CSV table of C-alpha atoms in Angstrom, one decimal:
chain,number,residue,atom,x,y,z
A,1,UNK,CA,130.8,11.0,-5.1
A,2,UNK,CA,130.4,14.3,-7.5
A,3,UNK,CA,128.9,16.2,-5.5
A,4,UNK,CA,131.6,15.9,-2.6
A,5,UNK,CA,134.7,18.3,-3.0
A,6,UNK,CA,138.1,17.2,-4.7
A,7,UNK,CA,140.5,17.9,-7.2
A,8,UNK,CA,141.2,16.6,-10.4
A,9,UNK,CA,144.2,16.7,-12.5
A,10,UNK,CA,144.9,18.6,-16.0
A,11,UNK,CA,147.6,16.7,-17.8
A,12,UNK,CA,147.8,19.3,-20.4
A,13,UNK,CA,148.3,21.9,-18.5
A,14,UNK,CA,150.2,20.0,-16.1
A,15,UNK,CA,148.0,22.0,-12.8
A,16,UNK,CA,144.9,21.2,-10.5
A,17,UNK,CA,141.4,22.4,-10.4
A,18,UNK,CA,139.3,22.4,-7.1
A,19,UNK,CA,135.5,20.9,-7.6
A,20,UNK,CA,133.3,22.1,-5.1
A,21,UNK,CA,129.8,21.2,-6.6
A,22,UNK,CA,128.0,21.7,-3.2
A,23,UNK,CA,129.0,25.6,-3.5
A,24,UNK,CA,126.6,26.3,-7.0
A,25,UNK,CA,123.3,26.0,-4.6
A,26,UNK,CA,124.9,29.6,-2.2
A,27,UNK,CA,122.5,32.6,-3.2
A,28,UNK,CA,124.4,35.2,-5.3
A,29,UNK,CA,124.3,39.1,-4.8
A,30,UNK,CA,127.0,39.7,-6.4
A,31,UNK,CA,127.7,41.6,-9.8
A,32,UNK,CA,125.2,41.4,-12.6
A,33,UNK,CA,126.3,41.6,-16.1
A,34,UNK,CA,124.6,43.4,-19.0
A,35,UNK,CA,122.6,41.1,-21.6
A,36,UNK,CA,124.4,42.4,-24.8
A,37,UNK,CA,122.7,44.1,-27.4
A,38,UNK,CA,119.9,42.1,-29.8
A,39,UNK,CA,119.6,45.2,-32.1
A,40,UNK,CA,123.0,45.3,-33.7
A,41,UNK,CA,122.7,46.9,-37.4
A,42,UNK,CA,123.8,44.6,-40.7
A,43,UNK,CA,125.8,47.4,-41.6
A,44,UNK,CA,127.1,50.3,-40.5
A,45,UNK,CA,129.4,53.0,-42.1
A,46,UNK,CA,130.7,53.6,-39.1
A,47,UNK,CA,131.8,50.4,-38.0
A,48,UNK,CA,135.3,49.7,-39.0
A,49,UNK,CA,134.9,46.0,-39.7
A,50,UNK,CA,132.0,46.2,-42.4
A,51,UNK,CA,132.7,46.3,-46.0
A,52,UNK,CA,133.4,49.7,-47.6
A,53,UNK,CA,133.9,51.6,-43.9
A,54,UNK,CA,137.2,53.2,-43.5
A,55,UNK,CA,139.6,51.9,-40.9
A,56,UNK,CA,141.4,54.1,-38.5
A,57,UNK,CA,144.4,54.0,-40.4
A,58,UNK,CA,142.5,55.8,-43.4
A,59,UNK,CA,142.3,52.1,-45.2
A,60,UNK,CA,138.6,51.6,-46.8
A,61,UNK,CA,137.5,47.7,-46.8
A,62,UNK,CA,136.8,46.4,-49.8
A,63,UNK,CA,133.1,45.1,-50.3
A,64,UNK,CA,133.8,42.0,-49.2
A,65,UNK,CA,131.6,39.5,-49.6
A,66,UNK,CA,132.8,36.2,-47.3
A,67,UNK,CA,135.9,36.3,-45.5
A,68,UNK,CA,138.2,39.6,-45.1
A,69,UNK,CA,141.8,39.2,-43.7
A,70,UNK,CA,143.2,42.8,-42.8
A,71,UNK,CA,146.2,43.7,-40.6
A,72,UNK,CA,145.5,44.7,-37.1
A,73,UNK,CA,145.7,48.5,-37.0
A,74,UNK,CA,146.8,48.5,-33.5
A,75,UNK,CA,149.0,45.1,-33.1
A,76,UNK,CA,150.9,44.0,-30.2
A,77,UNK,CA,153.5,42.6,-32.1
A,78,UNK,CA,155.3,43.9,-35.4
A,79,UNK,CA,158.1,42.2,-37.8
A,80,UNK,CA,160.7,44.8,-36.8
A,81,UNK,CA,161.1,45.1,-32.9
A,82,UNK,CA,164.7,45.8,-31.8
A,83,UNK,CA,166.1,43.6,-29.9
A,84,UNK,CA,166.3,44.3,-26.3
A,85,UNK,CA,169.3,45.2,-24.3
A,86,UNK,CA,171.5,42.2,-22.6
A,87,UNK,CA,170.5,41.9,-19.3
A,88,UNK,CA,172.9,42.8,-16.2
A,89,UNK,CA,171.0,39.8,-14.2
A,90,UNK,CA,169.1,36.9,-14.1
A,91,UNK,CA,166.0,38.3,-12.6
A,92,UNK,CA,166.2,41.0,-15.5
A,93,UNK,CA,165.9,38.5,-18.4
A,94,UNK,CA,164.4,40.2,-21.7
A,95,UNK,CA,164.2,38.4,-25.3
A,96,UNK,CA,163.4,39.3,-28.2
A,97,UNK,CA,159.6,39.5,-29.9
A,98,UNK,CA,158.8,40.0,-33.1
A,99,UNK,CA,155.3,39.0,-35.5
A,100,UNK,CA,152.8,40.1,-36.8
A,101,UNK,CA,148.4,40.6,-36.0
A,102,UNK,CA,146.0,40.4,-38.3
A,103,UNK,CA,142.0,40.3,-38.2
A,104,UNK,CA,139.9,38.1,-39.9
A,105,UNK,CA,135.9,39.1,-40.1
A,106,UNK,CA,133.9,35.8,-40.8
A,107,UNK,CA,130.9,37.2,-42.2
A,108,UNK,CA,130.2,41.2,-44.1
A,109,UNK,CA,126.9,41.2,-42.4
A,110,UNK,CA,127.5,42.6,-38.5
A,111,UNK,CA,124.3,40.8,-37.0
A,112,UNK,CA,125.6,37.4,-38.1
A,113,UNK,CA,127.5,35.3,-35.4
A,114,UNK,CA,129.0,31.7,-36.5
A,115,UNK,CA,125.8,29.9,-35.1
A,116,UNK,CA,123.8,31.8,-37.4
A,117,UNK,CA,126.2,31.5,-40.5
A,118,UNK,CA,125.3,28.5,-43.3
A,119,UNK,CA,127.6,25.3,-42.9
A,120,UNK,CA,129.3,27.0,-46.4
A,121,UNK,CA,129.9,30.1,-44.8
A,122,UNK,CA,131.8,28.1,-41.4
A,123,UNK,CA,133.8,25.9,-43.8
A,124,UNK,CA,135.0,29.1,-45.7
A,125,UNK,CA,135.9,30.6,-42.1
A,126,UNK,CA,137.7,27.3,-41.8
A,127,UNK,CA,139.6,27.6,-44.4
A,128,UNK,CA,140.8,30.6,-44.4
A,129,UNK,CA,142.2,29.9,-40.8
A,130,UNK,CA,143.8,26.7,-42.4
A,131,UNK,CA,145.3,29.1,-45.0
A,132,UNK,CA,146.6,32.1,-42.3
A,133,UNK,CA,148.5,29.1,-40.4
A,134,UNK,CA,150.1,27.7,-43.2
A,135,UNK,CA,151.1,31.1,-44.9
A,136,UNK,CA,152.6,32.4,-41.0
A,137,UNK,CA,153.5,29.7,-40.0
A,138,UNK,CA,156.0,29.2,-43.1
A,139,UNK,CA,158.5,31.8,-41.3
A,140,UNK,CA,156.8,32.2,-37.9
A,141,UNK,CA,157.2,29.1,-34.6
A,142,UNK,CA,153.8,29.9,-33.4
A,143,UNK,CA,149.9,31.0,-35.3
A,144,UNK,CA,147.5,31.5,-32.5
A,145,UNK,CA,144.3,32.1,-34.0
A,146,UNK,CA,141.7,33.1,-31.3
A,147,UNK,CA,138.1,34.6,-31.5
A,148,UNK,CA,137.1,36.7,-28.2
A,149,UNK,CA,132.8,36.8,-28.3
A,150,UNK,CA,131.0,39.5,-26.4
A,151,UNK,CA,131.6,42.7,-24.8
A,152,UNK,CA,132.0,40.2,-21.7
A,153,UNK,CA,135.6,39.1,-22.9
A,154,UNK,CA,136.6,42.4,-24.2
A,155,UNK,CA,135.0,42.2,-27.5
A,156,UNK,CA,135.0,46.0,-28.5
A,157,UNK,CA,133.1,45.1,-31.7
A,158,UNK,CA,130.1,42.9,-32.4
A,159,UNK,CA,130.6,42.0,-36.1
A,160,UNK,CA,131.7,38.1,-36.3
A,161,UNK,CA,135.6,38.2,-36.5
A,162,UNK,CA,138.9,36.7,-34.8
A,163,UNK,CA,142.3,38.0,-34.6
A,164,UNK,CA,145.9,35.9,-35.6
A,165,UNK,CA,148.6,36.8,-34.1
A,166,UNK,CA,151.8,34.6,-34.9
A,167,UNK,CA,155.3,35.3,-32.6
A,168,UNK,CA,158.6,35.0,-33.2
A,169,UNK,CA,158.7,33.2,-29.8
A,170,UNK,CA,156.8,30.1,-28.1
A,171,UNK,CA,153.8,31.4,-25.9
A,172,UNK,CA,153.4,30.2,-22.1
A,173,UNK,CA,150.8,27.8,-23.2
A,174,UNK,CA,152.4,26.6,-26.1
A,175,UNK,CA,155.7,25.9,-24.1
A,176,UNK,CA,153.6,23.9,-21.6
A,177,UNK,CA,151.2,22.0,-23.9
A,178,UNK,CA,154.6,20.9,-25.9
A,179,UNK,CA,156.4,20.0,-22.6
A,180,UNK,CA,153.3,17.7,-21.1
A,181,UNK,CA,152.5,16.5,-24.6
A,182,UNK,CA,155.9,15.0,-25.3
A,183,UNK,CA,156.4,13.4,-21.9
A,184,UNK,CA,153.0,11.7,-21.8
A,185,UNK,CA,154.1,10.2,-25.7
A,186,UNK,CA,157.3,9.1,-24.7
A,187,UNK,CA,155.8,7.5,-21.3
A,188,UNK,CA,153.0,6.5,-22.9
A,189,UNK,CA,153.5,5.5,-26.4
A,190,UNK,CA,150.0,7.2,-28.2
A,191,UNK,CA,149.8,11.1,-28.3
A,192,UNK,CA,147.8,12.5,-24.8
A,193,UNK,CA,144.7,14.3,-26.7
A,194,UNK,CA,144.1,11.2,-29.0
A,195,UNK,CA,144.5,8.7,-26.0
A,196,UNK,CA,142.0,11.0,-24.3
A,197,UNK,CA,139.6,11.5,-27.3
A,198,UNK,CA,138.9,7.4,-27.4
A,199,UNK,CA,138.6,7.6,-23.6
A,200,UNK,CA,135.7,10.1,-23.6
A,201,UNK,CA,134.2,8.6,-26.5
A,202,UNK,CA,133.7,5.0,-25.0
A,203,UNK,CA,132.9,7.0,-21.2
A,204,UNK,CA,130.4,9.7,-23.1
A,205,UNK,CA,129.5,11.4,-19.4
A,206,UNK,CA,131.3,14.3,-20.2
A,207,UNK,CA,130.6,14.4,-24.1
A,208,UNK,CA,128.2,17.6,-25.3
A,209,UNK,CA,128.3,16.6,-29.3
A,210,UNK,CA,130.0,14.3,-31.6
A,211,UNK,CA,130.1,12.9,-34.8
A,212,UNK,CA,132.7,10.8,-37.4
A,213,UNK,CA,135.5,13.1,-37.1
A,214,UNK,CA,135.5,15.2,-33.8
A,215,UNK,CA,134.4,15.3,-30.2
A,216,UNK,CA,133.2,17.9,-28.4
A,217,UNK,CA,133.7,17.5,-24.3
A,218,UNK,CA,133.2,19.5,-21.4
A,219,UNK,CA,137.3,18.2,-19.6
A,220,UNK,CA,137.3,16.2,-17.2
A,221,UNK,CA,140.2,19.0,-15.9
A,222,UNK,CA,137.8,22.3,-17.0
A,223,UNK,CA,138.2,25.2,-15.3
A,224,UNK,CA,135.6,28.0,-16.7
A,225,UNK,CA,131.4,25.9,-16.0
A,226,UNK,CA,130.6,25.5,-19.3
A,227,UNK,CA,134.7,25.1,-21.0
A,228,UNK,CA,134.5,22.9,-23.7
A,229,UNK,CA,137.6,20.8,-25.9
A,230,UNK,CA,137.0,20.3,-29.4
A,231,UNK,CA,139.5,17.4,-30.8
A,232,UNK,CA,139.6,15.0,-33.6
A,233,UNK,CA,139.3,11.3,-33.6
A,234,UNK,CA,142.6,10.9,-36.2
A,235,UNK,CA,145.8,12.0,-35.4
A,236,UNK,CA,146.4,15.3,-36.6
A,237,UNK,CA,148.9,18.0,-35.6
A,238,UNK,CA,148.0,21.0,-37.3
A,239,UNK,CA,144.6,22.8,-38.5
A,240,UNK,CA,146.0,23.0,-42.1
A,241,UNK,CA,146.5,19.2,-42.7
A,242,UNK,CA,142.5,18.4,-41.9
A,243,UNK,CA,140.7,16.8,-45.0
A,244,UNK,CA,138.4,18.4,-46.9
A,245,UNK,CA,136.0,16.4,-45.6
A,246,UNK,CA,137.1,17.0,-42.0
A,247,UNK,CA,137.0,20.6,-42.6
A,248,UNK,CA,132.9,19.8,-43.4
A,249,UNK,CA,132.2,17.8,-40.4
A,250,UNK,CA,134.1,20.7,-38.2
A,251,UNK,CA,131.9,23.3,-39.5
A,252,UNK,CA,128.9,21.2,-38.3
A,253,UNK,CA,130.2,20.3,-35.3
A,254,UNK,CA,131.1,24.0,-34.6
A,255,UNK,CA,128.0,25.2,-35.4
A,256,UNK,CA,126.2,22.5,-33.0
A,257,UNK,CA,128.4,23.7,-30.5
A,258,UNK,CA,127.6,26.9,-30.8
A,259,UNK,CA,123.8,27.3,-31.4
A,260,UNK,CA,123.7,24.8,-27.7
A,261,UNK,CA,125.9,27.5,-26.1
A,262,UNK,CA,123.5,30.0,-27.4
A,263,UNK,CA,120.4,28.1,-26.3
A,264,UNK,CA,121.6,27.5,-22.7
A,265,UNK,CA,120.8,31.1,-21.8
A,266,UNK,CA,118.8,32.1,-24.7
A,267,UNK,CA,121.5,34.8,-25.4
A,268,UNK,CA,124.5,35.2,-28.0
A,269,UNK,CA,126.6,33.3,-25.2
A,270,UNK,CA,130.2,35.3,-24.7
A,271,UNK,CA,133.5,33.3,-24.7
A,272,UNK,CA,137.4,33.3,-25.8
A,273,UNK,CA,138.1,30.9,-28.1
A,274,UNK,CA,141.4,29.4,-29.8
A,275,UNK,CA,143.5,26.8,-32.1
A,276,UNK,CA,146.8,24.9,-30.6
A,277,UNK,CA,148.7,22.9,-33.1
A,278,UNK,CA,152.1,21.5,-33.2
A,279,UNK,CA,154.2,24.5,-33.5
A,280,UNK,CA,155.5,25.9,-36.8
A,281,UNK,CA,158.1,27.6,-38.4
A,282,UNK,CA,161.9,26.3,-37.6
A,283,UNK,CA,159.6,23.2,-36.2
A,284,UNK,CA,157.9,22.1,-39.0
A,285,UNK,CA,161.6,20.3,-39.6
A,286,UNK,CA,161.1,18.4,-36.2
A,287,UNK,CA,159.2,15.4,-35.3
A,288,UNK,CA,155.7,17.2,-33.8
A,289,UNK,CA,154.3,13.8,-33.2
A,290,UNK,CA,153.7,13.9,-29.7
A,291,UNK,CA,150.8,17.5,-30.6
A,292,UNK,CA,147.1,16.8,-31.3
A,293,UNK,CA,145.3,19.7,-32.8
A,294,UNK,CA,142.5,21.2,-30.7
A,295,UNK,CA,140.4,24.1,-29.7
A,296,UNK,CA,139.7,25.6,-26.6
A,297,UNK,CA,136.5,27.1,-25.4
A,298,UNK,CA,136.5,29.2,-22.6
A,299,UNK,CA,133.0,30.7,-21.5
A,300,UNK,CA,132.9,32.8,-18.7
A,301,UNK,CA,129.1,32.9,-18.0
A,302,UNK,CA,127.9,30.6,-14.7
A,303,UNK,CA,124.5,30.7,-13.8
A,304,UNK,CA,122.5,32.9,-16.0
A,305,UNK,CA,123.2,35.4,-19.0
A,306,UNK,CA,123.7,37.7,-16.5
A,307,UNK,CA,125.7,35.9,-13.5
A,308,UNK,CA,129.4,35.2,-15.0
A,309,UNK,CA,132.1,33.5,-13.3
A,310,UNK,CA,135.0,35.4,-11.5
A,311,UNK,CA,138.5,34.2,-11.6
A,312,UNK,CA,140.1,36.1,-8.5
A,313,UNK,CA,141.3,35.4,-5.0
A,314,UNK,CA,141.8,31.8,-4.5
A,315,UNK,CA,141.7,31.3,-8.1
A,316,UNK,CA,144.8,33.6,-8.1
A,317,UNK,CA,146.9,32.9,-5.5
A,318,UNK,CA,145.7,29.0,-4.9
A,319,UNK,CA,144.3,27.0,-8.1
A,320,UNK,CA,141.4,27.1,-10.2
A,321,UNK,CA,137.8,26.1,-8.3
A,322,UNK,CA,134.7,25.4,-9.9
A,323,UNK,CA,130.9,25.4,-8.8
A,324,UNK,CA,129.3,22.7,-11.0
A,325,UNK,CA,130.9,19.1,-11.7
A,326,UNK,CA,132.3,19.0,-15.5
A,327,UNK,CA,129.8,16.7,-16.1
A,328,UNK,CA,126.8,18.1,-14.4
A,329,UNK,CA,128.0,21.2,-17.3
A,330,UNK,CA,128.3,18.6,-20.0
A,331,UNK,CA,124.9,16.9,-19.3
A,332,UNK,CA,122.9,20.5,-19.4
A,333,UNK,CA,124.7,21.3,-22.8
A,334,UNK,CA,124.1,17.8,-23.9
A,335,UNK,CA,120.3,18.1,-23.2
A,336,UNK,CA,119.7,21.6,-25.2
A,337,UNK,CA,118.4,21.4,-28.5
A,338,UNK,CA,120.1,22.0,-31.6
A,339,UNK,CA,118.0,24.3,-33.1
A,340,UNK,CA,119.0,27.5,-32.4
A,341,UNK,CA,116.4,29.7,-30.3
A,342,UNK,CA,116.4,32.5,-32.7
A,343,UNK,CA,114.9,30.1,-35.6
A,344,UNK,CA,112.1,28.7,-33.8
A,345,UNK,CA,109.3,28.8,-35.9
A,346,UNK,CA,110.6,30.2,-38.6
């Protein structure tokens, strides 16, 4: 049964996660996290992410008034790295790595997350993510576009934004999602994420919202307690070929997501977030078949808004382990409502 120990399998990631559900009922005294601030101004001049506040770099923002695409002022990759020496050995490999980081505030207003934001203002965030894939990913293999939420995942700045960052090179995960996502087409004949997608849809034990066009599950595979998968029901490889009308039903779906995520604690709940897509650039020639688009959510919180989840010792140096059954996670999210706790009674 669930509540006995095992492990299950992550085809994606091609790796194993130990489920000990028996170990969620141990009494914790460990480390308590800080709630995070519910006072955060609309605007501050002092914040460099708000319209008309001056940037590090000396830059003033424009007054934006939706979406505001800037590059990072401190990126960890630029255009023109040198290449690195030739290495004397084979345990002294280098390689090249070149791109470029840019950040992308959803909202002007600093008190704003996406839960809070209108359907409009998602589907403009949407679109403009659509658009930053397309125009790096003309010249550049790989767009990762990832949002990190709360001080807790080393947010250093509360108003609603996410950074892009597209490589000259493959990422680790993007290597490995390519590599399991081929073999399981060619052994398999359907594409892994869409074969698993119908799968979840007709099981619905792990599902936490749905509607025509996506699916929202807690994996079968997750590591984090409350990880969720967003993927669509149609084939599609990359962020910028969804429909218009897709790109609606994602921003409702997001935003259902994310107001239960908030509700489970009652807090602005913390996590790292990001897009995978068939890769771009030099690939966009190639047959990317074999990729699904989807989104990753990783949460770290566990217990309470205060208790997160620590990934350290065994986790390190053995595999993953988790507390609470990915479906015990995906019937609690399942069961919140979707009104978000902030607008009761309004």
């Amino acid at each position: 049964s669930a509540e006995h120990q095992h492990t299950r399998y992550n085809p994606l990631r091609d790796d194993w996660v130990l489920v000990s559900a028996h170990r969620v009922k141990r009494p914790w005294q460990g480390q308590l996290e800080k709630p995070p601030p519910e006072d955060v101004p609309r605007w501050d001049p002092s914040n460099p992410l708000c319209p008309g506040a001056t940037r590090a770099n000396g830059e003033v923002n424009p007054q934006y008034e939706g979406t505001f695409v800037f590059p990072n002022d401190f990126p960890a990759l630029q255009p023109d790295a040198p290449e690195p020496g030739d290495s004397d050995h084979p345990l002294f490999r280098a390689a090249a790595a070149r791109g470029v980081c840019k950040v992308m505030c959803f909202h002007p207003w600093s008190d704003l997350t996406l839960p809070l934001m209108s359907l409009a203002e998602i589907r403009a965030v949407i679109d403009a993510w659509a658009e930053l894939a397309a125009d790096l990913g003309a010249s550049y293999p790989w767009v990762q576009i990832f949002e990190n939420k709360g001080a807790m995942m080393g947010c250093s700045n509360p108003h609603p934004h996410c950074q892009v960052w597209a490589s000259s090179f493959l990422p680790n995960e993007a290597r490995l999602e390519d590599r399991t996502q081929r073999q399981h087409l060619s052994q398999h004949g359907v594409p892994m994420l869409l074969e698993y997608a119908e799968q979840e849809a007709q099981r619905k034990e792990r599902v936490v919202v749905e509607n025509a066009d996506w699916l929202v599950v807690v994996p079968y595979w997750a590591t984090w307690p409350y990880q969720t998968l967003l993927l669509p029901r149609r084939h599609v490889c990359r962020l910028q070929d969804l429909r218009q009308g897709e790109r609606d039903s994602l921003a409702s779906i997001m935003q259902r997501l994310l107001i239960k995520y908030d509700n489970l604690f009652e807090m602005s709940f913390p996590y790292s977030m990001g897009w995978h897509g068939a890769p771009t650039g030099p690939y966009l020639e190639e047959d990317c078949g074999h990729w699904q688009l989807h989104a990753h959510y990783y949460p770290p919180l566990l217990r309470s808004a205060t208790v997160r989840k620590f990934m350290v010792g065994y986790e390190m140096l053995a595999q993953a382990q988790r507390d609470l059954t990915p479906e015990q996670a995906a019937e609690r999210l399942r069961s919140l409502p979707e009104l978000h706790y902030k607008q009761r009674g309004q």
